[in-house]
Amino acid sequence: MNSIRNASLVLTLLVMLSGCMTMKVVANYDTDNIVPSEKTRVIYLWGILQPNDIPAGCESKSICMVQVKTNIGYIMVSAITVGIVVPQKVVWDCCPSQVDEEHLD
Amino acid sequence: MNLPLGIKPLDITSFTNAHGNFTQALKPGASFDLTVSDPGFERQYPSFKDKYNQTTENFQWLIQHAIDNNLRLRPMGSGWSLSKVAVCPDGIVNTKKLRLKASLGSSQLSEEYLNSGDPFNLLFAQCGNSMISINELLEQERNPPKSLRASGGSNGQTIVGALSTNTHGAAFKFGSLSEFVLGMHIVTGPDRHVWIERASRPVTSAKFQEWIKAEVILDDDIFNSALISFGSFGFIHSVLIEVEPKFLLEQQLTQIAYDGNLEKAITDYDFSGLAHVLNYPLAVANEKLYHFELAINPHNFEKNNPDKGVYFRVMYKEPYREDYERIEPQTQGYTYGDDVLGLIQKVLDQVEVLPGNMLDGLVIPNAVNTLFNLAYNRPEKAIGTVGETFRNTIFRGKLYSGAFAFDRKDMPKVIDIVLGNNRNIPFAGVMAMRFVKGNKATLGFTRFENSCVLEMDGVDAKVNYNFSEKLVDVLEAHNISYTVHWGKNNNVLNKERVRRIYGDAVDKWLGHRNQLLSASAQAVFNNEFLEQCGLDQPGKILLT
């Protein structure tokens, strides 16, 4: 009983203290949004069933930075279900539209 | 709601700033995006002039909308401010899609400017242009290529967001970003917008002023008040900035002892005692020196000990040439994760509440010593343009960043006070001193003729807020003049302190705000930060 309680305590501490694990792909550190777009989607059955593509919704039709995030909760769900349920979070920043310099005369 | 073309709803109910140290709740439906690049807007307003003038009208529409609906609005750049200077509890307006920019021909410029300046050294830019994009434009697309005359330590801000909070860098002979501004177009109400220049340095011609359709104000005092106004004087639609021919910055980073020789450099810019350290003979170095900064790890510092000294970082200004080794961003290896500072904060805040807490003194120095080298992992020598030198921030995740400015002459005393404070309340972070030429802005943070900015970057933990509060108490007890950065953690600011720091300049600033904005427009741009600082009340109009 004690070992279960200790394990629960360690687990709770881990969840409380751990943050997101992040990997970034950066084309340019610029963006036209002040709040990044983000979606969490679940992949099922080792990828046999995967979410439809997510529309980026960028005015410029281009993305400057993508972050893939996971956390201990997602990892545990993935591990416990042996990959049957794999949540993933993706965050992205839209590039600004290309606006060329003009000359006023 | 039927919105004009170029205004889009921004569907957010909260905003977290870029450094993650606060989240502001917002009213649903009260925030907006402004754009000049939406396809429908571009079809309807194909020319530069059409796009620009319609955007002015869109700003005015937003102010009228806010007045009609009793909303407060704040213009938002990149959201880099760590204080709540740029937010309010109702709505925010994303300006980052406003990226029009233009060079000006001779017909757009005044005789006075043409007699003394170069038209190719001007850039007219809408507020949402980022520092990154301006550097790219000037350095890579302009022909002949140009450089910004000053930059902050990194480049994620928008041009107006950066300059209107007094982003400063360390150009000790030039000054902060605000120094390169020659004109500002500010939308101050639903039926008023103004183009402001200094009377002492008129730049644009009547043709430009007719084009922009704004009321023209040529007045040094009003210009200086509006310059550092952090979104309180209305929407700064655009700025006219002065740039210069492209140049290189040759960096030098070396660890040296904090001793009498360094103190002479700090208090008098007398580098003679450091001649053996400099890359060039003293006379040449004095000519070329552009940037002067010192980094201190307060937990590994001892006077006259080079192993526990400071990181001396200077940059020499060089004419541009092609044959130099470009600075490559680090793509291999590791740095600390985005959440590391947030995790340390959680631990420190837990430790803080323990009775008889003695752990701060153990945990903090060890954590800082470990992270310091990761955060300051910079080459000893590097060379690059302004855009290549000041890139994305080295700090990641949730951050505390506070900054105080002082007269450089006071720095030896200030350093002793800071280190003394650190022995009582260990600062969970590192410190830097950046030397900046002062500005004339009415509420300029770098207002000392030779300002030294003490920056304190670290974990967003309660212990660091305690540190800065105690530090201010001690500074005041020692009667040391200081200012506090508007865009950084500045919980120490209140009405009395702002008045004590800026004196009559507060009345001047309030009076000019009242002169430019009606009472209803002022109410739109008021926020809790202005209330906290006593800057929300209408001032007495000062006739000039």
XYZ file of C-alpha atoms in Angstrom:
649
model
C 0.000 0.000 0.000
C 2.845 2.314 0.951
C 4.669 1.643 -2.297
C 1.526 2.476 -4.302
C 1.164 5.698 -2.348
C 4.819 6.578 -2.910
C 4.574 5.797 -6.593
C 1.472 7.990 -6.853
C 3.274 10.785 -5.060
C 6.276 10.568 -7.382
C 3.945 10.454 -10.379
C 1.977 13.487 -9.160
C 5.205 15.413 -8.561
C 6.466 14.484 -12.002
C 3.289 15.683 -13.660
C 3.230 18.891 -11.601
C 6.849 19.763 -12.096
C 7.375 18.732 -15.666
C 6.566 21.037 -18.511
C 6.155 20.660 -22.207
C 8.899 19.084 -24.227
C 9.345 21.206 -27.305
C 11.049 20.844 -30.659
C 11.057 23.860 -32.966
C 11.501 24.174 -36.688
C 12.211 27.768 -37.625
C 12.276 29.344 -41.069
C 12.272 32.890 -39.735
C 11.722 34.250 -36.239
C 9.169 36.688 -37.638
C 5.390 36.263 -37.516
C 2.258 38.289 -38.200
C 0.249 36.866 -35.310
C 0.334 37.848 -31.667
C -1.047 34.533 -30.471
C 0.326 31.388 -32.134
C -2.136 28.895 -33.580
C -2.237 25.509 -31.901
C -4.078 22.220 -32.222
C -3.961 19.001 -30.264
C -4.823 15.928 -32.282
C -4.832 12.217 -31.489
C -3.346 9.540 -33.694
C -4.901 6.095 -33.247
C -3.778 2.540 -33.857
C -0.098 3.199 -34.558
C -0.951 5.675 -37.300
C -3.568 3.588 -39.064
C -6.088 6.299 -38.170
C -4.664 9.785 -38.248
C -6.242 13.257 -38.139
C -7.049 15.157 -41.292
C -4.625 17.909 -42.294
C -4.931 21.069 -40.237
C -5.426 24.300 -42.218
C -2.778 26.808 -41.149
C -5.027 29.819 -41.779
C -2.145 32.112 -42.695
C -2.827 35.249 -44.704
C 0.626 34.829 -46.264
C 0.029 31.121 -46.999
C 3.328 30.360 -45.290
C 4.495 29.249 -41.863
C 7.591 30.650 -40.185
C 7.827 28.457 -37.111
C 6.396 25.096 -36.057
C 6.673 23.600 -32.597
C 5.846 20.023 -31.715
C 5.071 19.682 -28.048
C 4.531 16.741 -25.794
C 4.357 16.244 -22.064
C 4.514 13.497 -19.518
C 0.740 12.998 -19.722
C 0.815 12.411 -23.467
C 3.789 10.080 -23.123
C 2.014 8.039 -20.463
C -1.154 7.743 -22.516
C 0.925 6.632 -25.490
C 2.897 4.139 -23.393
C -0.065 2.700 -21.502
C -1.981 2.168 -24.739
C 1.162 0.841 -26.472
C 0.760 3.433 -29.216
C -2.933 2.853 -29.822
C -3.693 6.381 -28.632
C -0.992 9.001 -29.291
C -1.905 12.638 -28.563
C 0.234 15.302 -30.195
C 0.219 19.056 -29.943
C 1.401 21.304 -32.727
C 1.890 25.066 -32.498
C 2.659 27.311 -35.446
C 3.320 30.935 -36.327
C 2.306 32.397 -39.670
C 4.878 34.319 -41.672
C 4.026 37.930 -42.442
C 2.945 38.614 -46.004
C 5.654 39.884 -48.294
C 5.164 43.637 -48.663
C 7.787 45.227 -50.905
C 9.189 48.655 -50.218
C 7.762 51.362 -52.464
C 9.107 54.763 -53.387
C 7.068 57.894 -52.791
C 7.827 60.863 -54.992
C -20.541 43.094 -36.559
C -19.903 44.722 -39.935
C -16.191 45.510 -40.036
C -14.495 47.728 -42.615
C -12.153 45.981 -45.035
C -8.756 45.664 -43.389
C -10.132 45.012 -39.903
C -10.722 41.422 -38.858
C -12.023 40.030 -35.593
C -9.306 38.528 -33.423
C -10.947 35.662 -31.654
C -9.062 35.568 -28.368
C -10.155 35.830 -24.762
C -6.708 36.076 -23.244
C -3.224 37.168 -24.212
C 0.062 35.808 -22.900
C 3.112 37.963 -23.586
C 6.058 36.638 -25.546
C 8.131 35.987 -22.420
C 5.267 34.141 -20.761
C 5.285 35.993 -17.451
C 1.655 37.167 -17.534
C -1.674 36.355 -19.099
C -4.215 39.122 -19.577
C -7.895 38.165 -19.755
C -9.717 39.976 -22.563
C -13.359 40.614 -23.394
C -14.689 38.283 -26.088
C -15.172 40.091 -29.377
C -13.157 43.143 -28.343
C -9.837 42.387 -30.094
C -8.979 42.955 -33.736
C -6.444 42.286 -36.457
C -5.496 45.083 -38.829
C -4.149 44.108 -42.225
C -2.971 45.587 -45.504
C -2.317 42.233 -47.130
C -5.704 40.545 -47.051
C -6.604 39.743 -50.703
C -9.960 41.556 -50.502
C -8.304 44.656 -49.031
C -5.594 44.618 -51.684
C -8.186 44.408 -54.478
C -10.198 47.287 -53.052
C -7.166 49.436 -52.246
C -4.509 48.604 -54.827
C -2.107 51.537 -54.394
C 0.206 52.270 -51.482
C -1.601 55.523 -50.832
C -5.037 53.867 -50.861
C -3.923 51.117 -48.502
C -2.227 53.541 -46.161
C -5.026 56.072 -45.954
C -7.674 53.387 -45.530
C -5.666 51.972 -42.645
C -5.673 55.408 -41.022
C -9.469 55.371 -41.358
C -9.552 51.858 -39.913
C -7.637 53.029 -36.864
C -10.165 55.832 -36.487
C -13.036 53.378 -36.877
C -11.577 51.274 -34.048
C -11.352 54.276 -31.725
C -14.957 55.246 -32.504
C -16.034 51.633 -31.977
C -14.264 51.575 -28.618
C -15.870 54.873 -27.550
C -19.337 53.710 -28.642
C -18.994 50.428 -26.793
C -17.132 51.746 -23.762
C -14.108 49.585 -24.529
C -10.467 50.119 -23.858
C -8.026 49.181 -26.614
C -4.270 48.933 -26.790
C -2.142 48.570 -29.899
C -0.033 45.420 -29.758
C 3.281 44.798 -31.484
C 5.157 41.595 -30.801
C 3.975 41.429 -27.205
C 7.514 41.496 -25.880
C 6.826 43.775 -22.929
C 7.093 42.008 -19.620
C 5.004 44.628 -17.862
C 1.324 45.112 -18.620
C 2.106 48.376 -20.386
C 0.676 47.154 -23.688
C -2.506 45.432 -22.536
C -5.861 46.324 -21.024
C -8.731 44.178 -19.783
C -10.881 44.737 -22.872
C -9.235 44.374 -26.253
C -5.960 44.495 -28.106
C -5.266 45.368 -31.726
C -2.740 43.266 -33.590
C -0.678 45.637 -35.732
C 1.818 43.074 -37.004
C 0.221 42.759 -40.415
C 0.778 46.476 -41.100
C 4.000 46.249 -43.049
C 3.884 48.978 -45.680
C 7.179 50.769 -46.100
C 8.619 53.278 -48.502
C 11.600 55.384 -49.326
C 10.921 59.077 -49.847
C 11.871 61.120 -52.879
C 13.171 64.673 -52.750
C 9.737 66.162 -53.376
C 8.533 64.592 -50.116
C 11.235 66.263 -48.075
C 11.784 69.706 -46.638
C 14.477 72.055 -47.891
C 16.051 71.943 -44.452
C 16.425 68.187 -44.573
C 17.648 68.142 -48.164
C 20.345 70.672 -47.239
C 21.715 68.522 -44.443
C 20.586 64.918 -44.926
C 20.466 62.203 -47.539
C 16.980 61.140 -48.781
C 18.303 57.581 -49.212
C 18.884 57.490 -45.458
C 15.182 57.614 -44.657
C 12.623 54.860 -44.227
C 8.911 55.450 -43.818
C 7.490 52.352 -42.126
C 4.133 51.273 -40.798
C 4.053 50.279 -37.159
C 3.895 46.499 -37.657
C 7.214 46.126 -39.430
C 9.396 43.924 -37.277
C 13.005 44.725 -36.531
C 13.908 41.515 -38.378
C 12.105 42.592 -41.539
C 13.513 46.121 -41.393
C 17.043 44.768 -41.067
C 16.441 42.453 -44.027
C 15.067 45.304 -46.112
C 17.847 47.734 -45.294
C 20.769 45.334 -45.446
C 19.736 43.002 -48.243
C 17.231 44.775 -50.473
C 18.071 48.476 -50.366
C 20.515 49.672 -52.965
C 22.800 51.075 -51.662
C 22.393 48.941 -48.538
C 21.716 50.563 -45.175
C 21.805 49.740 -41.457
C 19.689 50.666 -38.509
C 21.639 53.058 -36.313
C 20.764 51.208 -33.095
C 19.148 47.965 -32.066
C 17.968 46.240 -28.949
C 19.792 43.106 -27.869
C 17.499 41.039 -30.075
C 15.157 41.660 -32.944
C 11.692 40.241 -32.407
C 9.912 43.512 -31.640
C 7.966 45.671 -34.045
C 9.564 49.010 -34.810
C 6.938 51.046 -32.965
C 6.620 48.609 -30.059
C 10.373 48.732 -29.562
C 10.944 52.448 -29.760
C 7.883 53.554 -27.821
C 8.919 51.551 -24.752
C 12.470 52.938 -25.048
C 14.239 49.782 -26.211
C 17.837 50.848 -25.852
C 20.619 48.483 -26.853
C 24.117 49.619 -25.902
C 25.130 52.161 -28.537
C 26.809 54.402 -26.012
C 27.679 57.098 -28.531
C 24.331 57.100 -30.348
C 21.543 56.194 -27.955
C 18.361 54.179 -27.976
C 16.091 53.340 -30.906
C 14.008 56.448 -30.326
C 16.993 58.542 -31.446
C 16.577 57.585 -35.099
C 12.928 58.674 -35.302
C 12.321 61.878 -37.248
C 8.560 61.801 -37.678
C 5.497 60.022 -36.336
C 1.977 59.602 -37.681
C -0.383 59.103 -34.756
C -4.109 58.408 -34.965
C -5.352 60.137 -31.851
C -9.121 59.998 -32.213
C -12.051 59.047 -34.419
C -11.730 62.347 -36.257
C -8.129 63.340 -35.691
C -4.711 62.146 -36.743
C -1.443 64.050 -36.556
C 1.969 64.028 -38.191
C 4.569 65.167 -35.666
C 8.112 66.303 -36.322
C 10.576 68.304 -34.282
C 10.451 72.004 -35.101
C 14.226 71.978 -34.700
C 14.549 69.353 -37.417
C 11.739 69.509 -39.979
C 11.991 66.657 -42.446
C 8.991 66.370 -44.721
C 7.531 68.702 -47.317
C 4.004 70.021 -47.741
C 3.530 67.408 -50.480
C 4.157 64.554 -48.048
C 1.934 66.170 -45.443
C -0.923 66.527 -47.945
C -0.440 62.901 -48.973
C -0.722 61.626 -45.427
C -3.785 63.858 -44.847
C -2.827 64.509 -41.240
C -2.773 67.628 -39.104
C 0.853 68.694 -38.981
C 2.537 69.504 -35.680
C 6.098 70.799 -35.654
C 7.014 70.912 -31.987
C 10.014 69.487 -30.139
C 8.226 69.151 -26.815
C 5.178 67.334 -28.181
C 7.448 65.113 -30.267
C 9.484 64.226 -27.186
C 6.364 63.365 -25.203
C 4.844 61.194 -27.927
C 8.127 59.417 -28.608
C 8.121 57.306 -25.446
C 4.409 56.962 -24.815
C 3.985 53.149 -24.891
C 0.701 53.145 -26.788
C -0.933 55.867 -24.679
C -1.049 58.657 -27.272
C -3.213 56.681 -29.724
C -2.241 54.378 -32.541
C 1.195 55.215 -33.916
C 0.443 54.330 -37.521
C 3.929 54.872 -38.899
C 7.306 56.383 -38.256
C 9.924 58.047 -40.396
C 13.343 56.848 -39.355
C 16.862 57.794 -40.291
C 19.258 55.016 -41.204
C 22.849 55.076 -42.385
C 25.116 53.281 -44.844
C 25.503 49.606 -44.013
C 28.224 48.904 -41.489
C 29.691 45.970 -39.617
C 30.016 45.361 -35.915
C 33.111 43.522 -34.789
C 32.375 41.883 -31.471
C 34.812 41.169 -28.710
C 33.881 39.158 -25.635
C 36.344 38.475 -22.874
C 36.255 37.864 -19.160
C 38.145 40.507 -17.187
C 38.479 41.531 -13.577
C 36.228 44.157 -12.123
C 38.858 46.618 -10.994
C 39.749 50.305 -10.981
C 40.579 50.245 -14.687
C 37.146 48.926 -15.540
C 35.539 51.433 -13.212
C 37.182 54.256 -15.201
C 35.640 52.842 -18.360
C 32.275 52.633 -16.623
C 32.235 56.108 -15.128
C 34.097 58.109 -17.814
C 34.294 55.909 -20.918
C 38.020 56.055 -20.301
C 39.289 52.770 -21.735
C 42.968 53.567 -21.232
C 43.303 51.113 -18.352
C 41.873 48.392 -20.570
C 44.124 49.110 -23.547
C 45.784 45.701 -23.204
C 42.411 44.015 -23.603
C 41.148 45.946 -26.620
C 41.446 44.646 -30.161
C 42.920 47.926 -31.416
C 45.359 50.558 -30.182
C 43.555 52.864 -27.778
C 43.122 55.823 -30.135
C 41.711 53.589 -32.864
C 39.522 51.705 -30.400
C 38.106 54.959 -29.027
C 37.170 55.961 -32.554
C 35.598 52.638 -33.467
C 33.873 51.670 -30.225
C 30.114 51.533 -30.714
C 28.674 49.117 -28.166
C 29.698 48.659 -24.536
C 28.194 46.090 -22.228
C 29.198 44.059 -19.182
C 27.605 40.815 -17.992
C 27.820 39.754 -14.379
C 26.960 36.518 -12.680
C 26.256 37.900 -9.183
C 26.818 34.439 -7.710
C 30.311 34.113 -9.088
C 31.701 37.603 -8.706
C 34.621 39.060 -6.826
C 36.334 42.380 -7.371
C 39.903 42.255 -8.707
C 39.584 38.545 -9.500
C 39.636 37.846 -13.253
C 38.259 34.335 -12.718
C 35.227 35.820 -10.993
C 35.050 38.948 -13.057
C 32.705 40.286 -15.671
C 32.130 39.480 -19.302
C 33.369 42.552 -21.165
C 31.544 42.805 -24.473
C 32.294 45.595 -26.883
C 31.624 46.117 -30.562
C 33.687 48.160 -32.977
C 31.963 49.865 -35.873
C 33.563 49.111 -39.218
C 32.742 50.136 -42.770
C 30.917 47.336 -44.574
C 32.939 44.870 -46.614
C 32.000 41.557 -48.186
C 34.905 39.405 -47.030
C 34.008 38.447 -43.502
C 32.919 35.201 -41.937
C 29.170 35.299 -41.372
C 27.773 34.491 -37.949
C 25.993 31.178 -38.238
C 23.136 30.454 -35.864
C 23.744 27.430 -33.664
C 21.823 24.457 -34.956
C 23.701 21.652 -33.211
C 23.876 20.792 -29.543
C 21.465 21.754 -26.812
C 20.228 24.703 -24.878
C 17.912 24.795 -21.904
C 14.285 23.989 -22.633
C 11.459 26.510 -22.907
C 9.980 25.363 -19.626
C 13.171 25.164 -17.566
C 12.912 28.682 -16.155
C 9.225 28.062 -15.429
C 10.081 24.848 -13.582
C 12.780 26.568 -11.545
C 10.241 29.268 -10.740
C 7.807 26.636 -9.416
C 10.495 25.183 -7.186
C 11.644 28.588 -5.929
C 8.124 29.767 -5.230
C 7.484 26.572 -3.231
C 10.741 26.978 -1.333
C 9.912 30.633 -0.671
C 6.885 29.803 1.453
C 8.682 27.283 3.670
C 9.115 28.554 7.226
C 12.703 29.582 7.947
C 13.588 29.237 4.294
C 17.317 28.790 3.900
C 17.204 26.955 0.613
C 17.179 29.976 -1.720
C 20.798 30.628 -0.869
C 21.725 27.081 -1.881
C 19.453 26.501 -4.836
C 19.752 29.816 -6.639
C 23.541 30.220 -6.969
C 23.921 26.646 -8.192
C 21.098 26.962 -10.714
C 22.387 30.310 -12.006
C 25.968 29.069 -12.298
C 24.738 26.127 -14.337
C 22.492 28.126 -16.669
C 24.782 31.151 -17.030
C 27.191 29.391 -19.339
C 24.369 27.989 -21.473
C 22.684 31.371 -21.784
C 25.930 33.243 -22.523
C 27.350 30.691 -24.879
C 28.644 33.266 -27.351
C 31.750 33.357 -29.502
C 34.655 35.473 -28.252
C 34.959 37.070 -31.656
C 32.351 37.583 -34.299
C 31.595 40.082 -36.994
C 28.325 40.943 -38.668
C 25.851 43.590 -39.646
C 23.317 44.958 -37.174
C 20.807 42.395 -38.433
C 23.297 39.544 -38.117
C 24.493 40.623 -34.682
C 21.241 41.298 -32.844
C 19.118 38.248 -33.566
C 16.489 36.255 -31.742
C 16.640 36.421 -27.974
C 18.972 34.047 -26.139
C 16.433 33.619 -23.368
C 13.722 30.992 -23.710
C 10.442 30.439 -21.965
C 8.988 32.159 -18.955
C 11.262 34.959 -17.943
C 11.792 37.701 -15.414
C 13.553 40.689 -16.879
C 13.839 43.965 -15.054
C 15.944 46.987 -15.951
C 16.932 50.167 -14.147
C 18.824 53.064 -15.671
C 21.340 55.199 -13.819
C 23.858 57.898 -14.468
C 27.062 56.016 -15.314
C 28.885 57.936 -12.558
C 26.729 56.223 -9.941
C 27.474 52.695 -11.143
C 30.279 51.740 -8.720
C 27.963 52.566 -5.828
C 25.036 50.847 -7.544
C 27.059 47.678 -8.103
C 27.954 47.533 -4.404
C 24.302 48.008 -3.494
C 23.161 45.318 -5.939
C 25.720 42.817 -4.666
C 24.819 43.631 -1.080
C 21.178 43.082 -1.915
C 22.104 39.804 -3.565
C 23.640 38.541 -0.337
C 20.320 39.047 1.449
C 17.960 38.026 -1.344
C 19.773 35.921 -3.938
C 18.805 37.000 -7.429
C 17.743 34.023 -9.532
C 19.372 35.178 -12.724
C 22.174 37.150 -14.255
C 22.870 40.832 -14.734
C 24.197 43.039 -17.474
C 25.148 46.682 -17.686
C 24.461 48.317 -21.001
C 25.747 51.807 -21.676
C 23.512 54.095 -23.717
C 23.590 57.743 -24.676
C 20.634 59.467 -23.069
C 17.594 60.701 -24.961
C 15.413 63.791 -24.707
C 12.092 61.971 -24.533
C 9.903 63.485 -21.824
C 9.446 60.128 -20.099
C 12.611 58.599 -21.464
C 13.865 55.644 -19.478
C 17.404 56.377 -20.700
C 17.141 60.009 -19.631
C 20.582 60.368 -18.055
C 22.996 62.019 -20.465
C 25.225 58.973 -20.130
C 22.867 56.241 -19.058
C 23.846 52.834 -17.778
C 21.072 50.277 -17.880
C 21.311 47.540 -15.290
C 19.445 44.570 -16.707
C 18.452 41.673 -14.498
C 17.284 38.591 -16.371
C 16.224 35.409 -14.694
C 13.453 33.261 -13.390
C 9.955 34.720 -13.017
C 9.955 33.765 -9.333
C 8.722 35.726 -6.364
C 12.256 35.976 -5.034
C 13.230 38.170 -8.000
C 10.299 40.514 -7.470
C 11.346 40.756 -3.824
C 14.885 41.467 -4.967
C 13.872 44.404 -7.159
C 11.543 45.874 -4.531
C 14.263 45.762 -1.912
C 16.785 47.140 -4.383
C 14.641 50.199 -5.061
C 14.210 50.803 -1.338
C 17.972 50.790 -0.851
C 18.613 52.986 -3.899
C 16.146 55.525 -2.572
C 17.677 55.336 0.894
C 21.047 56.178 -0.703
C 19.418 58.942 -2.759
C 20.580 57.464 -6.057
C 18.631 58.653 -9.098
C 17.220 55.862 -11.201
C 14.553 55.120 -13.783
C 12.674 51.909 -14.480
C 12.195 50.342 -17.926
C 8.617 50.791 -19.133
C 8.508 47.503 -21.022
C 10.142 45.207 -18.498
C 9.123 43.836 -15.111
C 8.426 47.062 -13.273
C 6.183 46.113 -10.384
C 8.055 48.694 -8.314
C 6.512 51.558 -10.252
C 3.668 53.476 -8.723
C 2.233 56.955 -8.947
C 4.551 58.398 -6.311
C 7.680 56.838 -7.763
C 6.908 57.929 -11.323
C 6.415 61.462 -10.005
C 9.614 61.250 -7.961
C 11.615 59.947 -10.942
C 10.322 62.271 -13.646
C 9.115 65.284 -11.643
C 7.490 68.018 -13.737
C 8.039 66.014 -16.895
C 4.968 63.992 -15.880
C 2.817 67.128 -16.145
C 4.335 67.923 -19.498
C 3.593 64.424 -20.804
C 0.041 64.469 -19.452
C -0.535 67.938 -20.886
C 0.631 66.902 -24.333
C -1.497 63.765 -24.181
C -4.467 65.944 -23.307
C -3.589 68.276 -26.159
C -3.627 65.455 -28.697
C -6.408 63.206 -27.394
C -9.961 64.070 -26.379
C -11.101 62.819 -22.977
C -13.038 59.971 -24.609
C -10.007 58.958 -26.693
C -7.771 59.035 -23.608
C -10.220 56.710 -21.884
C -9.897 54.242 -24.778
C -6.125 54.064 -24.394
C -6.005 54.068 -20.594
C -5.083 50.836 -18.912
C -4.272 49.525 -15.464
C -0.590 50.241 -15.972
C -1.244 53.934 -16.629
C -3.492 54.048 -13.563
C -0.785 52.394 -11.458
C 1.709 55.010 -12.653
C -0.646 57.983 -12.323
C -0.481 58.590 -16.068
C -4.175 58.093 -16.811
C -5.475 61.482 -15.710
C -5.963 64.363 -18.147
C -3.205 66.902 -17.700
C -3.217 70.634 -18.149
C -2.864 71.528 -21.815
C 0.453 73.250 -22.410
C 0.320 75.760 -25.200
C 3.470 75.911 -27.238
